[in-house]
Amino acid sequence: MYGTGKDVLTEVLGELHAIHEQLECVRDEQTSLDTRLDALEDRTDQLESMFESLQVAVDADIHQLEATVESRHEAVEGKLHQLEATVEDVEKTQQTVQDQVEQFPSFRDAIQDALQIETLSTED
């Protein structure tokens, strides 16, 4: 019915041989996957290292830019204060000149009056 012991043993050995071949294929595939995984891990490590280097460089650039902006801001603020002081000085000078111009007719009239009085007194 089931055949002889030799037939059964041959069949079992054949199946074991097939299973062994499948196992070897799985091992080969596992080795290939491990190799690819190692390559991916290496590439990931390289990318992480490159990213960290770039991040450090970008952070340094940002820090430098912030320092430059702060310095320029302070310089502009200083120039602005100087300009404001200069404008105040010009406005004071302008007011002084304006006051003097407004006083000029009175001064002129006073001089003319003094000259007329002098002229009158010398004619006498």
mmCIF file of N, CA and C in Angstrom:
data_model
loop_
_atom_site.group_PDB
_atom_site.id
_atom_site.type_symbol
_atom_site.label_atom_id
_atom_site.label_comp_id
_atom_site.label_asym_id
_atom_site.label_seq_id
_atom_site.Cartn_x
_atom_site.Cartn_y
_atom_site.Cartn_z
ATOM 1 N N MET A 1 0.782 -1.171 0.000
ATOM 2 C CA MET A 1 0.000 0.000 0.000
ATOM 3 C C MET A 1 0.846 1.267 0.000
ATOM 4 N N TYR A 2 1.723 1.417 0.970
ATOM 5 C CA TYR A 2 2.570 2.598 1.033
ATOM 6 C C TYR A 2 3.917 2.354 0.368
ATOM 7 N N GLY A 3 4.193 1.273 -0.099
ATOM 8 C CA GLY A 3 5.447 0.918 -0.718
ATOM 9 C C GLY A 3 6.384 0.339 0.311
ATOM 10 N N THR A 4 7.535 0.065 -0.167
ATOM 11 C CA THR A 4 8.530 -0.547 0.712
ATOM 12 C C THR A 4 9.198 0.519 1.555
ATOM 13 N N GLY A 5 9.900 0.090 2.551
ATOM 14 C CA GLY A 5 10.631 1.000 3.433
ATOM 15 C C GLY A 5 11.656 1.801 2.643
ATOM 16 N N LYS A 6 12.241 1.135 1.633
ATOM 17 C CA LYS A 6 13.243 1.803 0.820
ATOM 18 C C LYS A 6 12.592 2.925 0.030
ATOM 19 N N ASP A 7 11.387 2.669 -0.510
ATOM 20 C CA ASP A 7 10.682 3.701 -1.273
ATOM 21 C C ASP A 7 10.311 4.889 -0.371
ATOM 22 N N VAL A 8 9.848 4.568 0.822
ATOM 23 C CA VAL A 8 9.470 5.620 1.764
ATOM 24 C C VAL A 8 10.697 6.430 2.148
ATOM 25 N N LEU A 9 11.794 5.715 2.424
ATOM 26 C CA LEU A 9 13.027 6.393 2.792
ATOM 27 C C LEU A 9 13.541 7.251 1.648
ATOM 28 N N THR A 10 13.466 6.775 0.425
ATOM 29 C CA THR A 10 13.900 7.535 -0.743
ATOM 30 C C THR A 10 13.039 8.785 -0.892
ATOM 31 N N GLU A 11 11.752 8.625 -0.681
ATOM 32 C CA GLU A 11 10.839 9.768 -0.792
ATOM 33 C C GLU A 11 11.129 10.797 0.302
ATOM 34 N N VAL A 12 11.334 10.344 1.518
ATOM 35 C CA VAL A 12 11.632 11.245 2.632
ATOM 36 C C VAL A 12 12.966 11.953 2.385
ATOM 37 N N LEU A 13 13.953 11.188 1.895
ATOM 38 C CA LEU A 13 15.254 11.789 1.601
ATOM 39 C C LEU A 13 15.136 12.818 0.478
ATOM 40 N N GLY A 14 14.316 12.543 -0.506
ATOM 41 C CA GLY A 14 14.082 13.496 -1.596
ATOM 42 C C GLY A 14 13.452 14.776 -1.063
ATOM 43 N N GLU A 15 12.465 14.594 -0.197
ATOM 44 C CA GLU A 15 11.830 15.765 0.396
ATOM 45 C C GLU A 15 12.809 16.538 1.276
ATOM 46 N N LEU A 16 13.617 15.810 2.034
ATOM 47 C CA LEU A 16 14.625 16.469 2.864
ATOM 48 C C LEU A 16 15.632 17.228 1.995
ATOM 49 N N HIS A 17 16.009 16.635 0.864
ATOM 50 C CA HIS A 17 16.935 17.268 -0.056
ATOM 51 C C HIS A 17 16.300 18.561 -0.609
ATOM 52 N N ALA A 18 15.016 18.503 -0.976
ATOM 53 C CA ALA A 18 14.307 19.677 -1.483
ATOM 54 C C ALA A 18 14.225 20.758 -0.394
ATOM 55 N N ILE A 19 13.931 20.335 0.825
ATOM 56 C CA ILE A 19 13.855 21.282 1.936
ATOM 57 C C ILE A 19 15.227 21.900 2.176
ATOM 58 N N HIS A 20 16.276 21.077 2.071
ATOM 59 C CA HIS A 20 17.640 21.574 2.263
ATOM 60 C C HIS A 20 17.977 22.621 1.185
ATOM 61 N N GLU A 21 17.586 22.342 -0.053
ATOM 62 C CA GLU A 21 17.822 23.314 -1.137
ATOM 63 C C GLU A 21 17.056 24.610 -0.886
ATOM 64 N N GLN A 22 15.813 24.472 -0.435
ATOM 65 C CA GLN A 22 15.033 25.670 -0.109
ATOM 66 C C GLN A 22 15.681 26.448 1.025
ATOM 67 N N LEU A 23 16.174 25.720 2.010
ATOM 68 C CA LEU A 23 16.841 26.357 3.136
ATOM 69 C C LEU A 23 18.095 27.092 2.656
ATOM 70 N N GLU A 24 18.846 26.494 1.747
ATOM 71 C CA GLU A 24 20.041 27.155 1.198
ATOM 72 C C GLU A 24 19.640 28.430 0.434
ATOM 73 N N CYS A 25 18.544 28.352 -0.320
ATOM 74 C CA CYS A 25 18.057 29.549 -1.027
ATOM 75 C C CYS A 25 17.663 30.640 -0.036
ATOM 76 N N VAL A 26 16.992 30.265 1.031
ATOM 77 C CA VAL A 26 16.588 31.232 2.055
ATOM 78 C C VAL A 26 17.829 31.832 2.709
ATOM 79 N N ARG A 27 18.842 30.976 2.979
ATOM 80 C CA ARG A 27 20.087 31.478 3.582
ATOM 81 C C ARG A 27 20.792 32.447 2.631
ATOM 82 N N ASP A 28 20.839 32.090 1.340
ATOM 83 C CA ASP A 28 21.457 32.982 0.345
ATOM 84 C C ASP A 28 20.712 34.310 0.266
ATOM 85 N N GLU A 29 19.393 34.213 0.277
ATOM 86 C CA GLU A 29 18.579 35.427 0.239
ATOM 87 C C GLU A 29 18.792 36.251 1.517
ATOM 88 N N GLN A 30 18.884 35.574 2.655
ATOM 89 C CA GLN A 30 19.135 36.257 3.925
ATOM 90 C C GLN A 30 20.498 36.953 3.884
ATOM 91 N N THR A 31 21.499 36.272 3.351
ATOM 92 C CA THR A 31 22.836 36.870 3.237
ATOM 93 C C THR A 31 22.787 38.095 2.333
ATOM 94 N N SER A 32 22.077 38.003 1.219
ATOM 95 C CA SER A 32 21.929 39.132 0.297
ATOM 96 C C SER A 32 21.219 40.298 0.981
ATOM 97 N N LEU A 33 20.152 39.988 1.713
ATOM 98 C CA LEU A 33 19.422 41.032 2.437
ATOM 99 C C LEU A 33 20.289 41.660 3.526
ATOM 100 N N ASP A 34 21.075 40.846 4.232
ATOM 101 C CA ASP A 34 21.981 41.376 5.260
ATOM 102 C C ASP A 34 23.009 42.316 4.633
ATOM 103 N N THR A 35 23.534 41.925 3.464
ATOM 104 C CA THR A 35 24.507 42.770 2.766
ATOM 105 C C THR A 35 23.870 44.100 2.367
ATOM 106 N N ARG A 36 22.652 44.031 1.811
ATOM 107 C CA ARG A 36 21.950 45.263 1.433
ATOM 108 C C ARG A 36 21.643 46.118 2.655
ATOM 109 N N LEU A 37 21.248 45.463 3.755
ATOM 110 C CA LEU A 37 20.959 46.186 4.985
ATOM 111 C C LEU A 37 22.218 46.880 5.514
ATOM 112 N N ASP A 38 23.343 46.173 5.484
ATOM 113 C CA ASP A 38 24.606 46.784 5.918
ATOM 114 C C ASP A 38 24.940 47.996 5.046
ATOM 115 N N ALA A 39 24.743 47.868 3.735
ATOM 116 C CA ALA A 39 25.015 48.982 2.827
ATOM 117 C C ALA A 39 24.083 50.155 3.137
ATOM 118 N N LEU A 40 22.807 49.863 3.407
ATOM 119 C CA LEU A 40 21.865 50.925 3.760
ATOM 120 C C LEU A 40 22.229 51.583 5.088
ATOM 121 N N GLU A 41 22.662 50.776 6.046
ATOM 122 C CA GLU A 41 23.072 51.338 7.331
ATOM 123 C C GLU A 41 24.299 52.227 7.158
ATOM 124 N N ASP A 42 25.250 51.799 6.319
ATOM 125 C CA ASP A 42 26.427 52.626 6.050
ATOM 126 C C ASP A 42 26.020 53.938 5.392
ATOM 127 N N ARG A 43 25.139 53.851 4.408
ATOM 128 C CA ARG A 43 24.690 55.057 3.709
ATOM 129 C C ARG A 43 23.926 55.969 4.677
ATOM 130 N N THR A 44 23.107 55.374 5.540
ATOM 131 C CA THR A 44 22.367 56.154 6.537
ATOM 132 C C THR A 44 23.340 56.864 7.479
ATOM 133 N N ASP A 45 24.375 56.148 7.912
ATOM 134 C CA ASP A 45 25.382 56.762 8.779
ATOM 135 C C ASP A 45 26.080 57.922 8.061
ATOM 136 N N GLN A 46 26.410 57.732 6.781
ATOM 137 C CA GLN A 46 27.046 58.797 5.993
ATOM 138 C C GLN A 46 26.122 60.007 5.894
ATOM 139 N N LEU A 47 24.855 59.741 5.594
ATOM 140 C CA LEU A 47 23.896 60.838 5.473
ATOM 141 C C LEU A 47 23.705 61.570 6.805
ATOM 142 N N GLU A 48 23.636 60.816 7.889
ATOM 143 C CA GLU A 48 23.500 61.444 9.205
ATOM 144 C C GLU A 48 24.716 62.305 9.518
ATOM 145 N N SER A 49 25.891 61.796 9.208
ATOM 146 C CA SER A 49 27.118 62.548 9.443
ATOM 147 C C SER A 49 27.143 63.820 8.592
ATOM 148 N N MET A 50 26.752 63.674 7.311
ATOM 149 C CA MET A 50 26.719 64.836 6.430
ATOM 150 C C MET A 50 25.680 65.839 6.918
ATOM 151 N N PHE A 51 24.524 65.351 7.342
ATOM 152 C CA PHE A 51 23.487 66.232 7.859
ATOM 153 C C PHE A 51 23.982 66.988 9.095
ATOM 154 N N GLU A 52 24.641 66.279 10.007
ATOM 155 C CA GLU A 52 25.153 66.927 11.211
ATOM 156 C C GLU A 52 26.181 67.997 10.850
ATOM 157 N N SER A 53 27.053 67.698 9.894
ATOM 158 C CA SER A 53 28.051 68.689 9.459
ATOM 159 C C SER A 53 27.366 69.905 8.851
ATOM 160 N N LEU A 54 26.382 69.640 8.002
ATOM 161 C CA LEU A 54 25.649 70.747 7.388
ATOM 162 C C LEU A 54 24.888 71.547 8.433
ATOM 163 N N GLN A 55 24.319 70.867 9.409
ATOM 164 C CA GLN A 55 23.578 71.547 10.470
ATOM 165 C C GLN A 55 24.508 72.452 11.269
ATOM 166 N N VAL A 56 25.697 71.958 11.569
ATOM 167 C CA VAL A 56 26.679 72.770 12.302
ATOM 168 C C VAL A 56 27.055 73.990 11.464
ATOM 169 N N ALA A 57 27.283 73.780 10.158
ATOM 170 C CA ALA A 57 27.647 74.898 9.275
ATOM 171 C C ALA A 57 26.513 75.909 9.178
ATOM 172 N N VAL A 58 25.288 75.427 9.033
ATOM 173 C CA VAL A 58 24.130 76.324 8.942
ATOM 174 C C VAL A 58 23.956 77.089 10.255
ATOM 175 N N ASP A 59 24.101 76.401 11.378
ATOM 176 C CA ASP A 59 23.986 77.079 12.675
ATOM 177 C C ASP A 59 25.052 78.167 12.820
ATOM 178 N N ALA A 60 26.269 77.858 12.373
ATOM 179 C CA ALA A 60 27.344 78.855 12.438
ATOM 180 C C ALA A 60 27.026 80.046 11.534
ATOM 181 N N ASP A 61 26.514 79.761 10.328
ATOM 182 C CA ASP A 61 26.138 80.841 9.405
ATOM 183 C C ASP A 61 25.026 81.702 10.000
ATOM 184 N N ILE A 62 24.041 81.057 10.593
ATOM 185 C CA ILE A 62 22.929 81.791 11.199
ATOM 186 C C ILE A 62 23.448 82.661 12.342
ATOM 187 N N HIS A 63 24.325 82.105 13.159
ATOM 188 C CA HIS A 63 24.892 82.874 14.274
ATOM 189 C C HIS A 63 25.658 84.079 13.730
ATOM 190 N N GLN A 64 26.456 83.862 12.679
ATOM 191 C CA GLN A 64 27.220 84.963 12.087
ATOM 192 C C GLN A 64 26.283 86.019 11.507
ATOM 193 N N LEU A 65 25.226 85.575 10.825
ATOM 194 C CA LEU A 65 24.265 86.525 10.259
ATOM 195 C C LEU A 65 23.568 87.321 11.362
ATOM 196 N N GLU A 66 23.197 86.647 12.429
ATOM 197 C CA GLU A 66 22.552 87.346 13.538
ATOM 198 C C GLU A 66 23.495 88.392 14.135
ATOM 199 N N ALA A 67 24.772 88.023 14.285
ATOM 200 C CA ALA A 67 25.749 88.969 14.821
ATOM 201 C C ALA A 67 25.930 90.153 13.868
ATOM 202 N N THR A 68 25.968 89.870 12.569
ATOM 203 C CA THR A 68 26.116 90.936 11.573
ATOM 204 C C THR A 68 24.911 91.856 11.588
ATOM 205 N N VAL A 69 23.723 91.264 11.637
ATOM 206 C CA VAL A 69 22.498 92.071 11.669
ATOM 207 C C VAL A 69 22.476 92.938 12.929
ATOM 208 N N GLU A 70 22.837 92.362 14.056
ATOM 209 C CA GLU A 70 22.854 93.117 15.316
ATOM 210 C C GLU A 70 23.847 94.267 15.237
ATOM 211 N N SER A 71 25.019 93.986 14.697
ATOM 212 C CA SER A 71 26.045 95.019 14.578
ATOM 213 C C SER A 71 25.588 96.142 13.652
ATOM 214 N N ARG A 72 25.012 95.765 12.532
ATOM 215 C CA ARG A 72 24.529 96.776 11.587
ATOM 216 C C ARG A 72 23.361 97.564 12.168
ATOM 217 N N HIS A 73 22.519 96.875 12.915
ATOM 218 C CA HIS A 73 21.393 97.549 13.563
ATOM 219 C C HIS A 73 21.917 98.603 14.540
ATOM 220 N N GLU A 74 22.919 98.221 15.329
ATOM 221 C CA GLU A 74 23.498 99.163 16.277
ATOM 222 C C GLU A 74 24.142 100.338 15.555
ATOM 223 N N ALA A 75 24.815 100.051 14.429
ATOM 224 C CA ALA A 75 25.449 101.127 13.654
ATOM 225 C C ALA A 75 24.395 102.080 13.098
ATOM 226 N N VAL A 76 23.300 101.522 12.592
ATOM 227 C CA VAL A 76 22.217 102.352 12.049
ATOM 228 C C VAL A 76 21.587 103.176 13.170
ATOM 229 N N GLU A 77 21.382 102.556 14.313
ATOM 230 C CA GLU A 77 20.833 103.286 15.458
ATOM 231 C C GLU A 77 21.752 104.448 15.841
ATOM 232 N N GLY A 78 23.060 104.196 15.853
ATOM 233 C CA GLY A 78 24.015 105.249 16.173
ATOM 234 C C GLY A 78 23.952 106.381 15.163
ATOM 235 N N LYS A 79 23.910 106.034 13.879
ATOM 236 C CA LYS A 79 23.804 107.058 12.828
ATOM 237 C C LYS A 79 22.492 107.832 12.958
ATOM 238 N N LEU A 80 21.425 107.120 13.281
ATOM 239 C CA LEU A 80 20.130 107.772 13.449
ATOM 240 C C LEU A 80 20.184 108.789 14.587
ATOM 241 N N HIS A 81 20.788 108.407 15.699
ATOM 242 C CA HIS A 81 20.908 109.340 16.825
ATOM 243 C C HIS A 81 21.764 110.550 16.437
ATOM 244 N N GLN A 82 22.834 110.305 15.676
ATOM 245 C CA GLN A 82 23.672 111.412 15.216
ATOM 246 C C GLN A 82 22.869 112.350 14.320
ATOM 247 N N LEU A 83 22.101 111.749 13.397
ATOM 248 C CA LEU A 83 21.290 112.574 12.496
ATOM 249 C C LEU A 83 20.231 113.362 13.264
ATOM 250 N N GLU A 84 19.618 112.734 14.247
ATOM 251 C CA GLU A 84 18.622 113.435 15.058
ATOM 252 C C GLU A 84 19.260 114.608 15.788
ATOM 253 N N ALA A 85 20.461 114.400 16.332
ATOM 254 C CA ALA A 85 21.162 115.481 17.022
ATOM 255 C C ALA A 85 21.521 116.590 16.043
ATOM 256 N N THR A 86 21.954 116.214 14.834
ATOM 257 C CA THR A 86 22.296 117.207 13.818
ATOM 258 C C THR A 86 21.070 118.000 13.414
ATOM 259 N N VAL A 87 19.944 117.324 13.241
ATOM 260 C CA VAL A 87 18.696 118.018 12.893
ATOM 261 C C VAL A 87 18.308 118.982 13.997
ATOM 262 N N GLU A 88 18.440 118.559 15.245
ATOM 263 C CA GLU A 88 18.133 119.452 16.367
ATOM 264 C C GLU A 88 19.036 120.679 16.340
ATOM 265 N N ASP A 89 20.331 120.464 16.077
ATOM 266 C CA ASP A 89 21.265 121.593 15.993
ATOM 267 C C ASP A 89 20.885 122.531 14.861
ATOM 268 N N VAL A 90 20.534 121.962 13.705
ATOM 269 C CA VAL A 90 20.134 122.785 12.559
ATOM 270 C C VAL A 90 18.864 123.556 12.883
ATOM 271 N N GLU A 91 17.913 122.901 13.539
ATOM 272 C CA GLU A 91 16.671 123.582 13.910
ATOM 273 C C GLU A 91 16.944 124.724 14.893
ATOM 274 N N LYS A 92 17.854 124.504 15.849
ATOM 275 C CA LYS A 92 18.209 125.564 16.796
ATOM 276 C C LYS A 92 18.871 126.728 16.056
ATOM 277 N N THR A 93 19.793 126.393 15.161
ATOM 278 C CA THR A 93 20.470 127.435 14.382
ATOM 279 C C THR A 93 19.472 128.187 13.514
ATOM 280 N N GLN A 94 18.559 127.423 12.901
ATOM 281 C CA GLN A 94 17.527 128.056 12.067
ATOM 282 C C GLN A 94 16.666 128.991 12.904
ATOM 283 N N GLN A 95 16.306 128.570 14.098
ATOM 284 C CA GLN A 95 15.495 129.406 14.972
ATOM 285 C C GLN A 95 16.265 130.664 15.371
ATOM 286 N N THR A 96 17.551 130.492 15.676
ATOM 287 C CA THR A 96 18.376 131.652 16.033
ATOM 288 C C THR A 96 18.437 132.641 14.880
ATOM 289 N N VAL A 97 18.668 132.116 13.662
ATOM 290 C CA VAL A 97 18.714 132.979 12.472
ATOM 291 C C VAL A 97 17.359 133.641 12.257
ATOM 292 N N GLN A 98 16.293 132.873 12.417
ATOM 293 C CA GLN A 98 14.937 133.418 12.246
ATOM 294 C C GLN A 98 14.689 134.530 13.255
ATOM 295 N N ASP A 99 15.096 134.296 14.509
ATOM 296 C CA ASP A 99 14.928 135.336 15.534
ATOM 297 C C ASP A 99 15.714 136.594 15.164
ATOM 298 N N GLN A 100 16.927 136.392 14.669
ATOM 299 C CA GLN A 100 17.754 137.538 14.276
ATOM 300 C C GLN A 100 17.149 138.272 13.084
ATOM 301 N N VAL A 101 16.603 137.503 12.125
ATOM 302 C CA VAL A 101 15.956 138.124 10.964
ATOM 303 C C VAL A 101 14.732 138.921 11.414
ATOM 304 N N GLU A 102 13.984 138.370 12.350
ATOM 305 C CA GLU A 102 12.804 139.078 12.851
ATOM 306 C C GLU A 102 13.195 140.351 13.622
ATOM 307 N N GLN A 103 14.342 140.332 14.277
ATOM 308 C CA GLN A 103 14.806 141.495 15.026
ATOM 309 C C GLN A 103 15.459 142.540 14.113
ATOM 310 N N PHE A 104 15.830 142.136 12.919
ATOM 311 C CA PHE A 104 16.542 143.026 12.012
ATOM 312 C C PHE A 104 15.769 144.317 11.709
ATOM 313 N N PRO A 105 14.453 144.252 11.396
ATOM 314 C CA PRO A 105 13.750 145.517 11.139
ATOM 315 C C PRO A 105 13.804 146.467 12.343
ATOM 316 N N SER A 106 13.659 145.940 13.558
ATOM 317 C CA SER A 106 13.740 146.782 14.750
ATOM 318 C C SER A 106 15.131 147.369 14.886
ATOM 319 N N PHE A 107 16.159 146.552 14.643
ATOM 320 C CA PHE A 107 17.539 147.005 14.730
ATOM 321 C C PHE A 107 17.810 148.081 13.674
ATOM 322 N N ARG A 108 17.308 147.813 12.447
ATOM 323 C CA ARG A 108 17.485 148.782 11.365
ATOM 324 C C ARG A 108 16.790 150.098 11.697
ATOM 325 N N ASP A 109 15.566 149.967 12.192
ATOM 326 C CA ASP A 109 14.831 151.181 12.569
ATOM 327 C C ASP A 109 15.560 151.937 13.681
ATOM 328 N N ALA A 110 16.106 151.219 14.638
ATOM 329 C CA ALA A 110 16.826 151.857 15.742
ATOM 330 C C ALA A 110 18.067 152.564 15.214
ATOM 331 N N ILE A 111 18.766 151.933 14.270
ATOM 332 C CA ILE A 111 19.959 152.568 13.691
ATOM 333 C C ILE A 111 19.558 153.798 12.889
ATOM 334 N N GLN A 112 18.489 153.654 12.104
ATOM 335 C CA GLN A 112 18.036 154.807 11.318
ATOM 336 C C GLN A 112 17.620 155.956 12.237
ATOM 337 N N ASP A 113 16.916 155.615 13.302
ATOM 338 C CA ASP A 113 16.520 156.646 14.272
ATOM 339 C C ASP A 113 17.755 157.286 14.890
ATOM 340 N N ALA A 114 18.740 156.480 15.226
ATOM 341 C CA ALA A 114 19.959 157.012 15.838
ATOM 342 C C ALA A 114 20.697 157.894 14.843
ATOM 343 N N LEU A 115 20.715 157.479 13.582
ATOM 344 C CA LEU A 115 21.399 158.288 12.567
ATOM 345 C C LEU A 115 20.649 159.585 12.323
ATOM 346 N N GLN A 116 19.361 159.541 12.344
ATOM 347 C CA GLN A 116 18.577 160.761 12.145
ATOM 348 C C GLN A 116 18.774 161.704 13.320
ATOM 349 N N ILE A 117 18.804 161.138 14.528
ATOM 350 C CA ILE A 117 19.030 161.978 15.707
ATOM 351 C C ILE A 117 20.424 162.570 15.618
ATOM 352 N N GLU A 118 21.386 161.781 15.201
ATOM 353 C CA GLU A 118 22.766 162.267 15.065
ATOM 354 C C GLU A 118 22.848 163.349 14.017
ATOM 355 N N THR A 119 22.118 163.111 12.916
ATOM 356 C CA THR A 119 22.133 164.083 11.837
ATOM 357 C C THR A 119 21.462 165.381 12.310
ATOM 358 N N LEU A 120 20.400 165.286 13.027
ATOM 359 C CA LEU A 120 19.685 166.448 13.532
ATOM 360 C C LEU A 120 20.547 167.194 14.546
ATOM 361 N N SER A 121 21.223 166.455 15.364
ATOM 362 C CA SER A 121 22.019 167.113 16.390
ATOM 363 C C SER A 121 23.264 167.733 15.771
ATOM 364 N N THR A 122 23.758 167.227 14.705
ATOM 365 C CA THR A 122 24.933 167.837 14.089
ATOM 366 C C THR A 122 24.524 168.994 13.204
ATOM 367 N N GLU A 123 23.306 169.061 12.781
ATOM 368 C CA GLU A 123 22.829 170.172 11.964
ATOM 369 C C GLU A 123 22.548 171.368 12.835
ATOM 370 N N ASP A 124 22.340 171.210 14.045
ATOM 371 C CA ASP A 124 22.032 172.311 14.951
ATOM 372 C C ASP A 124 23.188 173.084 15.241
#
